[in-house]
Coordinates of C-alpha atoms in Angstrom, one line a residue:
Chain V
M295 CA -32.4 0.4 -47.7
L296 CA -32.6 -0.7 -44.1
A297 CA -29.6 -2.9 -43.9
T298 CA -27.2 -0.4 -42.1
T299 CA -27.7 1.5 -38.8
E300 CA -27.5 4.9 -40.6
E301 CA -30.2 4.0 -43.0
A302 CA -32.4 2.6 -40.3
N303 CA -31.9 5.8 -38.2
E304 CA -32.9 7.9 -41.2
Y305 CA -36.0 5.8 -41.6
R306 CA -36.8 6.4 -37.9
N307 CA -36.4 10.1 -38.2
K308 CA -38.8 10.1 -41.1
F309 CA -41.3 8.1 -39.1
H310 CA -41.0 10.4 -36.1
K311 CA -42.1 13.3 -38.3
Y312 CA -44.8 11.3 -39.9
Y313 CA -46.1 10.2 -36.5
Y314 CA -46.6 13.8 -35.3
E315 CA -48.2 14.9 -38.6
R316 CA -50.6 12.0 -39.2
I317 CA -50.9 9.6 -36.2
A318 CA -50.8 11.7 -33.1
P319 CA -53.9 13.8 -34.0
L320 CA -55.9 10.6 -34.4
L321 CA -54.7 9.3 -31.0
Q322 CA -55.6 12.4 -29.1
E323 CA -59.3 11.8 -29.8
F324 CA -59.0 8.5 -28.0
E325 CA -57.5 9.8 -24.8
I326 CA -60.9 11.1 -23.5
F327 CA -62.5 7.8 -24.4
R328 CA -59.7 5.9 -22.7
N329 CA -60.2 7.9 -19.4
K330 CA -63.9 7.0 -19.5
Q331 CA -63.1 3.4 -20.2
M332 CA -60.5 3.4 -17.4
L333 CA -63.1 4.6 -14.9
K334 CA -65.4 1.8 -16.0
Y335 CA -62.5 -0.7 -15.7
K336 CA -61.6 0.4 -12.2
T337 CA -65.3 0.4 -11.2
Y338 CA -65.7 -3.2 -12.3
Q339 CA -62.5 -4.2 -10.6
S340 CA -63.6 -2.5 -7.4
L341 CA -67.0 -4.2 -7.6
A342 CA -65.3 -7.5 -8.0
I343 CA -63.1 -6.9 -4.9
I344 CA -66.1 -5.7 -2.8
S345 CA -68.1 -8.7 -3.9
A346 CA -65.3 -11.0 -2.9
I347 CA -65.0 -9.4 0.5
I348 CA -68.8 -9.6 1.1
V349 CA -68.8 -13.3 0.0
I350 CA -65.9 -14.1 2.3
G351 CA -67.6 -12.2 5.1
L352 CA -70.9 -14.0 4.6
A353 CA -69.2 -17.4 4.3
A354 CA -67.3 -16.7 7.6
F355 CA -70.6 -15.7 9.2
F356 CA -72.4 -18.9 8.2
I357 CA -69.6 -21.1 9.3
L358 CA -69.3 -19.4 12.7
T359 CA -73.0 -19.3 13.4
S360 CA -73.6 -22.9 12.6
P361 CA -70.5 -24.8 13.7
Q362 CA -72.6 -28.0 14.3
I363 CA -73.5 -28.3 10.6
P364 CA -70.8 -29.9 8.4
L365 CA -69.6 -27.5 5.7
Q366 CA -70.8 -29.6 2.8
N367 CA -74.3 -29.6 4.3
N368 CA -74.5 -25.9 5.0
L369 CA -76.8 -24.8 2.2
Y370 CA -76.6 -21.1 3.0
L371 CA -72.8 -21.3 2.8
I372 CA -72.8 -23.3 -0.4
K373 CA -75.3 -20.9 -2.1
T374 CA -73.4 -17.9 -0.9
V375 CA -70.1 -19.2 -2.2
I376 CA -71.5 -20.2 -5.6
F377 CA -73.3 -16.9 -6.1
G378 CA -70.3 -15.0 -4.9
V379 CA -67.9 -16.7 -7.3
V380 CA -70.3 -16.1 -10.2
I381 CA -70.6 -12.4 -9.4
V382 CA -66.8 -11.9 -8.9
C383 CA -66.1 -13.7 -12.2
L384 CA -68.7 -11.6 -14.0
F385 CA -67.2 -8.3 -12.8
L386 CA -63.7 -9.5 -13.5
G387 CA -64.8 -10.6 -17.0
L388 CA -66.4 -7.2 -17.7
A389 CA -63.3 -5.5 -16.5
G390 CA -61.0 -7.7 -18.5
N391 CA -62.9 -7.1 -21.7
I392 CA -62.5 -3.3 -21.6
P393 CA -58.7 -3.1 -22.4
I394 CA -59.0 -5.7 -25.2
S395 CA -61.9 -3.9 -26.9
F396 CA -60.3 -0.5 -26.4
N397 CA -57.0 -1.6 -27.9
Q398 CA -58.8 -3.2 -30.8
K399 CA -60.8 0.1 -31.4
V400 CA -57.6 2.1 -31.4
K401 CA -55.9 -0.3 -33.7
E402 CA -58.8 -0.3 -36.2
A403 CA -58.7 3.5 -36.2
I404 CA -55.0 4.1 -36.8
I405 CA -53.3 1.0 -38.2
N406 CA -54.0 1.9 -41.8
T407 CA -52.5 5.3 -41.3
F408 CA -49.5 3.7 -39.7
L409 CA -49.1 1.3 -42.6
E410 CA -49.3 4.1 -45.2
F411 CA -45.8 5.1 -44.1
F412 CA -44.5 1.8 -45.3
G413 CA -46.2 1.8 -48.7
N414 CA -49.1 -0.3 -49.7
F415 CA -49.6 -2.7 -46.7
E416 CA -53.0 -3.8 -45.5
W417 CA -53.9 -5.0 -42.0
H418 CA -56.2 -7.9 -41.3
S419 CA -57.3 -9.5 -38.1
G420 CA -57.1 -13.3 -37.7
E421 CA -54.7 -16.0 -39.1
K422 CA -53.3 -16.0 -42.6
F423 CA -51.6 -19.3 -42.9
S424 CA -53.6 -22.5 -42.7
A425 CA -52.1 -25.7 -41.2
E426 CA -52.0 -27.3 -44.7
E427 CA -50.0 -24.4 -46.1
L428 CA -47.5 -24.5 -43.2
N429 CA -47.2 -28.3 -43.5
Y430 CA -46.4 -27.8 -47.2
Y431 CA -43.2 -25.8 -46.2
N432 CA -42.3 -28.6 -43.8
L433 CA -40.7 -26.0 -41.5
F434 CA -42.3 -27.4 -38.4
D435 CA -43.2 -30.8 -37.0
Y436 CA -46.7 -31.6 -38.2
V437 CA -48.9 -28.6 -37.6
K438 CA -52.4 -29.6 -36.5
T439 CA -53.9 -26.2 -36.0
S440 CA -52.8 -22.6 -36.5
S441 CA -53.5 -19.8 -34.1
S442 CA -56.5 -21.4 -32.4
G443 CA -58.3 -18.9 -30.2
Y444 CA -55.4 -16.5 -30.6
D445 CA -55.7 -12.7 -30.9
S446 CA -53.5 -12.4 -34.0
D447 CA -53.0 -10.0 -36.9
Y448 CA -51.5 -10.2 -40.3
F449 CA -50.3 -7.7 -42.8
E450 CA -50.1 -8.0 -46.6
G451 CA -48.3 -5.7 -49.0
Q452 CA -45.4 -5.0 -51.1
Y453 CA -41.9 -3.8 -50.2
K454 CA -39.3 -3.2 -52.9
N455 CA -41.6 -4.9 -55.5
L456 CA -41.8 -8.1 -53.4
K457 CA -45.1 -9.4 -52.1
I458 CA -44.8 -9.9 -48.3
I459 CA -47.1 -11.4 -45.8
I460 CA -46.4 -10.9 -42.1
S461 CA -48.4 -12.9 -39.7
E462 CA -48.5 -13.6 -36.0
A463 CA -48.8 -17.3 -35.4
L464 CA -49.3 -19.7 -32.6
L465 CA -48.9 -23.2 -34.0
I466 CA -50.2 -26.2 -32.2
N467 CA -49.7 -30.0 -32.5
E468 CA -51.6 -32.4 -30.2
D469 CA -52.5 -29.5 -27.9
V470 CA -48.8 -28.6 -27.5
P471 CA -47.6 -25.2 -28.9
I472 CA -44.7 -25.8 -31.3
F473 CA -44.2 -22.2 -32.4
D474 CA -45.1 -18.8 -31.1
G475 CA -43.9 -15.8 -33.1
V476 CA -44.0 -14.2 -36.5
L477 CA -44.2 -15.8 -39.9
V478 CA -42.9 -13.9 -42.9
Q479 CA -43.7 -15.1 -46.4
I480 CA -41.9 -13.3 -49.2
E481 CA -42.7 -14.0 -52.9
L482 CA -39.4 -14.0 -54.7
N483 CA -38.5 -13.3 -58.4
K484 CA -37.2 -16.8 -59.0
N485 CA -38.7 -20.3 -58.9
F486 CA -36.8 -23.0 -57.0
N487 CA -36.9 -26.6 -58.1
A488 CA -36.0 -27.9 -54.7
H489 CA -37.2 -27.7 -51.2
T490 CA -34.5 -26.2 -49.0
I491 CA -34.8 -25.7 -45.2
I492 CA -32.5 -23.8 -43.0
V493 CA -32.8 -24.1 -39.2
E494 CA -30.8 -23.0 -36.2
K495 CA -28.8 -25.8 -34.7
C496 CA -30.5 -25.5 -31.3
L497 CA -33.8 -26.6 -32.9
T498 CA -32.7 -29.9 -34.4
S499 CA -32.4 -31.5 -31.0
I500 CA -35.7 -30.0 -29.6
D501 CA -38.0 -30.9 -32.5
S502 CA -38.5 -34.6 -33.4
G503 CA -35.0 -35.6 -34.4
L504 CA -35.5 -37.4 -37.7
F505 CA -38.1 -34.9 -39.1
W506 CA -35.6 -33.0 -41.3
E507 CA -33.1 -35.8 -41.8
N508 CA -35.5 -37.3 -44.4
V509 CA -34.9 -34.3 -46.7
G510 CA -31.1 -34.7 -46.8
K511 CA -28.5 -32.8 -44.8
I512 CA -26.3 -30.4 -46.7
E513 CA -22.8 -29.5 -45.4
L514 CA -21.6 -26.1 -46.6
E515 CA -18.2 -24.4 -46.7
D516 CA -18.8 -21.6 -44.2
T517 CA -17.7 -23.0 -40.8
E518 CA -19.2 -20.1 -38.9
F519 CA -22.5 -20.6 -40.7
N520 CA -22.4 -24.4 -40.0
K521 CA -21.9 -23.7 -36.3
C522 CA -25.2 -21.7 -36.2
F523 CA -27.4 -23.4 -38.8
K524 CA -28.2 -26.8 -40.3
V525 CA -29.4 -27.0 -43.9
F526 CA -31.6 -29.7 -45.4
S527 CA -32.6 -30.1 -49.0
D528 CA -33.7 -32.6 -51.6
N529 CA -31.3 -31.1 -54.2
Q530 CA -27.6 -30.5 -53.4
V531 CA -27.0 -28.1 -56.3
E532 CA -30.2 -26.0 -55.7
A533 CA -29.3 -25.7 -52.0
R534 CA -25.9 -24.3 -52.9
Y535 CA -27.5 -22.1 -55.6
I536 CA -29.6 -20.5 -52.9
L537 CA -26.9 -20.5 -50.1
T538 CA -24.1 -18.7 -51.8
P539 CA -21.2 -17.5 -49.5
S540 CA -22.8 -14.0 -49.4
M541 CA -26.3 -15.4 -48.6
M542 CA -24.8 -17.5 -45.7
E543 CA -23.2 -14.3 -44.4
R544 CA -26.6 -12.6 -44.6
F545 CA -28.3 -15.4 -42.6
K546 CA -25.7 -14.9 -39.8
N547 CA -26.6 -11.1 -39.8
L548 CA -30.3 -12.1 -39.5
K549 CA -29.6 -13.9 -36.3
E550 CA -27.8 -10.8 -35.0
T551 CA -30.6 -8.5 -36.0
F552 CA -33.5 -10.3 -34.3
K553 CA -31.5 -11.4 -31.2
T554 CA -33.6 -14.5 -30.8
T555 CA -32.9 -18.2 -31.1
G556 CA -34.8 -20.7 -33.2
I557 CA -35.0 -18.9 -36.5
R558 CA -35.9 -21.2 -39.4
A559 CA -36.5 -20.6 -43.1
A560 CA -37.8 -22.6 -46.1
F561 CA -37.4 -22.0 -49.8
R562 CA -40.0 -23.7 -51.9
D563 CA -41.4 -23.0 -55.4
K564 CA -41.4 -19.2 -55.7
S565 CA -41.4 -18.2 -52.0
L566 CA -39.5 -18.0 -48.8
L567 CA -41.1 -18.5 -45.4
I568 CA -39.2 -17.3 -42.4
A569 CA -40.3 -18.1 -38.8
I570 CA -39.0 -15.9 -36.1
P571 CA -39.9 -16.9 -32.5
S572 CA -41.2 -14.3 -30.1
N573 CA -42.9 -14.5 -26.7
E574 CA -44.4 -11.0 -26.9
N575 CA -47.8 -10.0 -28.2
L576 CA -46.7 -8.3 -31.3
F577 CA -48.2 -5.5 -33.5
E578 CA -50.0 -3.6 -30.7
V579 CA -50.6 0.1 -31.2
C580 CA -51.3 1.1 -27.6
D581 CA -51.3 0.0 -24.0
F582 CA -54.6 0.6 -22.2
K583 CA -52.9 1.4 -18.9
K584 CA -50.8 4.1 -20.4
P585 CA -51.9 7.4 -22.1
V586 CA -52.7 6.8 -25.8
T587 CA -50.4 9.6 -26.7
D588 CA -47.5 7.8 -25.1
T589 CA -45.2 7.0 -28.1
G590 CA -43.6 3.9 -26.5
Q591 CA -46.0 1.4 -28.0
I592 CA -46.1 2.9 -31.5
R593 CA -42.4 3.1 -31.5
E594 CA -42.2 -0.6 -30.6
L595 CA -44.6 -1.4 -33.4
F596 CA -42.5 0.6 -35.8
E597 CA -39.3 -1.2 -34.7
Q598 CA -41.1 -4.6 -35.2
F599 CA -42.0 -3.7 -38.7
L600 CA -38.6 -2.2 -39.5
A601 CA -36.9 -5.4 -38.3
I602 CA -39.1 -7.6 -40.6
L603 CA -38.9 -5.4 -43.7
S604 CA -35.1 -5.2 -43.2
L605 CA -35.2 -9.0 -43.9
V606 CA -35.5 -8.1 -47.6
D607 CA -32.5 -5.7 -47.4
I608 CA -30.4 -7.9 -45.2
L609 CA -30.9 -11.0 -47.5
H610 CA -30.9 -8.9 -50.7
L611 CA -34.0 -10.7 -51.8
N612 CA -35.0 -7.9 -54.2
S613 CA -31.8 -7.9 -56.1
K614 CA -31.1 -10.1 -59.1
T615 CA -27.7 -11.0 -57.9
G616 CA -29.0 -11.7 -54.3
L617 CA -30.4 -15.1 -55.4
Chain L
M267 CA -15.8 -70.2 -22.7
S268 CA -16.4 -66.7 -21.7
M269 CA -13.0 -65.6 -23.0
N270 CA -13.9 -67.1 -26.4
L271 CA -17.2 -65.3 -26.4
I272 CA -15.6 -62.0 -25.6
L273 CA -13.1 -62.5 -28.3
L274 CA -15.9 -63.3 -30.7
I275 CA -17.7 -60.1 -29.8
V276 CA -14.6 -58.0 -30.2
L277 CA -13.9 -59.5 -33.6
A278 CA -17.5 -59.0 -34.7
L279 CA -17.3 -55.3 -33.6
V280 CA -14.0 -54.8 -35.4
A281 CA -15.4 -56.4 -38.5
A282 CA -18.5 -54.2 -38.3
W283 CA -16.4 -51.1 -38.0
L284 CA -14.2 -52.1 -40.9
Y285 CA -17.3 -52.7 -43.0
S286 CA -18.6 -49.3 -42.1
V287 CA -15.3 -47.7 -43.2
Y288 CA -15.5 -49.7 -46.5
V289 CA -19.1 -48.6 -47.0
G290 CA -18.1 -45.0 -46.3
V291 CA -15.5 -45.0 -49.0
I292 CA -18.0 -46.4 -51.6
Q293 CA -20.6 -43.8 -50.6
K294 CA -18.0 -41.0 -51.0
K295 CA -17.0 -42.3 -54.4
N296 CA -20.6 -42.4 -55.5
K297 CA -21.2 -38.9 -54.2
V298 CA -18.4 -37.7 -56.4
K299 CA -20.0 -39.4 -59.4
E300 CA -23.3 -37.8 -58.5
A301 CA -21.7 -34.4 -58.2
F302 CA -19.8 -34.8 -61.4
A303 CA -23.0 -35.7 -63.2
S304 CA -24.8 -32.7 -61.8
I305 CA -22.1 -30.4 -63.2
D306 CA -22.6 -32.1 -66.6
V307 CA -26.3 -31.4 -66.4
Q308 CA -25.6 -27.7 -65.8
L309 CA -22.8 -27.6 -68.5
K310 CA -25.3 -29.0 -71.0
K311 CA -27.6 -26.1 -70.3
R312 CA -24.7 -23.7 -71.0
Y313 CA -23.9 -25.5 -74.3
D314 CA -27.5 -25.3 -75.4
L315 CA -27.6 -21.6 -74.7
I316 CA -24.4 -20.6 -76.5
P317 CA -25.7 -20.9 -80.1
N318 CA -28.6 -18.5 -79.3
I319 CA -26.1 -16.0 -77.9
L320 CA -23.7 -16.4 -80.8
V321 CA -26.4 -16.1 -83.5
T322 CA -27.6 -12.8 -82.0
A323 CA -24.1 -11.5 -81.4
N324 CA -23.0 -12.3 -85.0
K325 CA -25.6 -9.9 -86.4
F326 CA -24.1 -7.0 -84.6
M327 CA -20.5 -7.7 -83.6
E328 CA -18.6 -7.4 -86.9
H329 CA -15.2 -7.0 -85.2
E330 CA -15.5 -9.9 -82.9
T331 CA -15.7 -12.7 -85.6
A332 CA -12.5 -14.4 -84.2
L333 CA -13.8 -14.5 -80.7
I334 CA -17.2 -15.9 -81.8
Q335 CA -15.3 -18.6 -83.9
D336 CA -13.1 -19.5 -80.8
I337 CA -16.2 -19.9 -78.7
T338 CA -17.9 -22.1 -81.3
K339 CA -14.8 -24.3 -81.5
L340 CA -14.4 -24.6 -77.7
R341 CA -18.1 -25.5 -77.4
T342 CA -17.8 -28.2 -80.0
E343 CA -14.7 -29.6 -78.2
A344 CA -16.4 -29.5 -74.9
I345 CA -19.5 -31.4 -76.1
N346 CA -17.3 -34.0 -77.8
K347 CA -15.1 -34.5 -74.7
A348 CA -16.5 -37.6 -72.8
S349 CA -17.4 -36.9 -69.2
D350 CA -15.4 -39.3 -67.1
F351 CA -12.7 -39.1 -64.5
S352 CA -9.9 -40.1 -66.9
N353 CA -10.1 -36.8 -68.7
M354 CA -11.2 -34.7 -65.8
H355 CA -8.1 -32.3 -66.0
D356 CA -8.7 -31.6 -69.7
K357 CA -12.4 -31.1 -69.2
I358 CA -11.8 -28.6 -66.4
K359 CA -9.3 -26.7 -68.5
L360 CA -11.6 -26.6 -71.5
E361 CA -14.5 -25.3 -69.4
S362 CA -12.3 -22.6 -67.9
E363 CA -11.3 -21.5 -71.4
L364 CA -14.8 -21.5 -72.6
Q365 CA -16.0 -19.5 -69.6
A366 CA -13.2 -17.0 -70.1
K367 CA -14.1 -16.5 -73.8
L368 CA -17.7 -16.0 -73.0
G369 CA -16.7 -13.5 -70.4
Q370 CA -14.8 -11.6 -73.0
L371 CA -17.8 -11.7 -75.3
F372 CA -20.1 -10.2 -72.7
V373 CA -17.7 -7.4 -72.0
S374 CA -17.5 -6.7 -75.7
V375 CA -21.3 -6.5 -75.9
E376 CA -20.9 -3.1 -74.0
N377 CA -19.3 -1.6 -77.1
Y378 CA -22.4 -2.4 -79.2
P379 CA -25.4 -0.3 -77.9
Q380 CA -27.8 -1.9 -80.4
L381 CA -26.8 -5.4 -79.3
K382 CA -26.9 -4.4 -75.6
S383 CA -30.6 -3.3 -76.0
D384 CA -31.7 -6.2 -78.2
Q385 CA -34.4 -8.0 -76.2
T386 CA -33.2 -11.5 -77.3
M387 CA -29.7 -10.8 -76.2
V388 CA -30.8 -9.3 -72.9
Q389 CA -32.9 -12.4 -72.2
A390 CA -30.1 -14.7 -73.3
M391 CA -27.6 -12.9 -71.0
Q392 CA -30.0 -13.1 -68.0
T393 CA -30.6 -16.9 -68.6
F394 CA -26.8 -17.3 -69.0
A395 CA -26.2 -15.6 -65.7
E396 CA -28.7 -18.0 -64.1
V397 CA -27.0 -21.0 -65.7
E398 CA -23.6 -19.8 -64.5
E399 CA -24.9 -19.5 -61.0
H400 CA -26.1 -23.1 -61.2
I401 CA -22.8 -24.2 -62.6
A402 CA -21.0 -22.5 -59.7
A403 CA -23.3 -24.3 -57.2
A404 CA -22.7 -27.6 -58.9
R405 CA -19.0 -27.0 -58.7
R406 CA -19.2 -26.3 -55.0
F407 CA -21.1 -29.6 -54.6
Y408 CA -18.5 -31.4 -56.6
N409 CA -15.6 -29.9 -54.7
A410 CA -17.2 -30.8 -51.3
A411 CA -17.7 -34.4 -52.5
V412 CA -14.1 -34.5 -53.8
L413 CA -12.8 -33.2 -50.5
D414 CA -14.6 -36.0 -48.6
L415 CA -13.2 -38.6 -51.0
N416 CA -9.7 -37.2 -51.0
N417 CA -9.7 -37.3 -47.2
A418 CA -10.9 -40.9 -47.3
V419 CA -8.1 -41.8 -49.9
E420 CA -5.4 -40.2 -47.8
I421 CA -6.3 -41.0 -44.3
Y422 CA -5.9 -44.4 -42.6
P423 CA -7.8 -46.8 -42.3
S424 CA -10.1 -45.8 -45.2
S425 CA -7.0 -45.3 -47.4
M426 CA -6.5 -49.1 -47.2
F427 CA -9.8 -49.8 -48.9
A428 CA -9.4 -46.9 -51.3
S429 CA -6.1 -48.2 -52.6
S430 CA -7.4 -51.7 -52.9
M431 CA -10.3 -50.3 -55.0
G432 CA -7.9 -48.4 -57.1
L433 CA -9.1 -45.0 -56.0
T434 CA -6.8 -42.0 -56.1
T435 CA -7.2 -38.3 -55.2
L436 CA -9.3 -36.3 -57.7
P437 CA -8.7 -32.7 -58.8
Y438 CA -11.0 -29.9 -57.7
F439 CA -12.9 -27.8 -60.1
E440 CA -11.0 -24.6 -59.7
I441 CA -9.5 -21.7 -61.7
T442 CA -6.5 -23.0 -63.7
D443 CA -5.6 -19.7 -65.4
E444 CA -3.0 -17.9 -63.3
K445 CA -3.9 -14.6 -64.9
E446 CA -7.4 -14.8 -63.4
R447 CA -5.9 -15.3 -59.9
A448 CA -3.7 -12.2 -60.1
P449 CA -5.1 -9.1 -58.4
I450 CA -6.7 -6.6 -60.7
N451 CA -4.8 -3.3 -61.1
A452 CA -7.7 -0.8 -61.6
S453 CA -5.3 1.9 -63.0
E454 CA -4.7 -0.3 -66.0
Y455 CA -8.3 0.0 -66.9
F456 CA -8.7 3.7 -66.3
T457 CA -5.4 5.1 -67.8
A458 CA -6.1 7.0 -71.0
K459 CA -4.3 5.5 -74.0

């Protein structure tokens, strides 16, 4: 159980031991590779800087030696600048690609070992939720595309006998991002006849105002909960069946745990979809600019996973009396 | 001329406001009806489930015949009691008694290991727990709707319209048995007799 600090600390201690037994040996092999890649990276960066200096120098030379020719007619100048920009961009592109491909290689090598600690989770690259699926939950204003051109990951597995999908997501509508963060879908042990949406109050003024009003606003008894969240549902009884006094308390705890604003959740059919905003690039196993054996990044990845799995414990989703 | 126009506008605004208050009272009254109906739907599920439970319990619980007969009688009374506001107090009292008796029955099931492990009984009890949770949710909806209506009936100016429509305050669906309200003394349960 990860709902209390003591339980979470115990989990952390177990992971600490697991890291040194299983993950650290794998990472050590990559440190030599990282050093070689870092040399290549710095070489390309240096070549880009040198190229830029040469181009600027040549451009200055052509301008100063032919002051009578207007700049737009100075063919040597124009050709030099175009060639120079292409070369500089090429070197910068080559340099920029190195950290991305390195991080991806390391992730592919160790992520499954990392996930073994949590049970039977699998890692996949790419997006999990389609725009149609997200629009079905009606948790966002109309989603046109999901994670377009976005370096995202998702994880599928079981925790406490509940099927869970955790996915990074960047949702876009009319070329405007409407959500950037993590989507967590949990398959529950009950079927819901209604569609119930819970959103933080700060969101209802930002998103198109009437969007959720069509579903029907529900006023609940917990005044503290009502200060933080708004509830919409097409069935008054079902909404109260889900949002018991203890469940409302747990949602308040959720907000405290993630320390973010804009949390939203939807219950529909047999599942719960929770959207947690985040500006960071999540689920990364290493930082190219730091030694691979630096535990900081892995620790951060662990904490991200811990926070998400603790959703099940905080909301008591696996217990029959929880819902 | 302009004074007359201003007066007309003010009167129109006051009329619109009074109309909105009147509409509000009607909406609150209808919401209570909707909530009451939703409780009925859930209660019907409970009534439909009770015979299955009693038939299974009867096979094993030889010493609880009186309790089973009480539950049967209460269920019949509850089904026959018409669902409207005029006998709301009686209906609430009847439902509280039925719930209390069923609670006693499920506690007694613990004394019959064969019955406790009977698959039909286990499933019936799980379904019953679900139904009770839905009844609790329906009650909360009803109480919220009644609170809104009672406020409208008691607070001016909506109270004007409420009294002209013959509306009065309604009772909440709450525990009526004072014994259930009293704090539980655990030592009474654990003291050896």
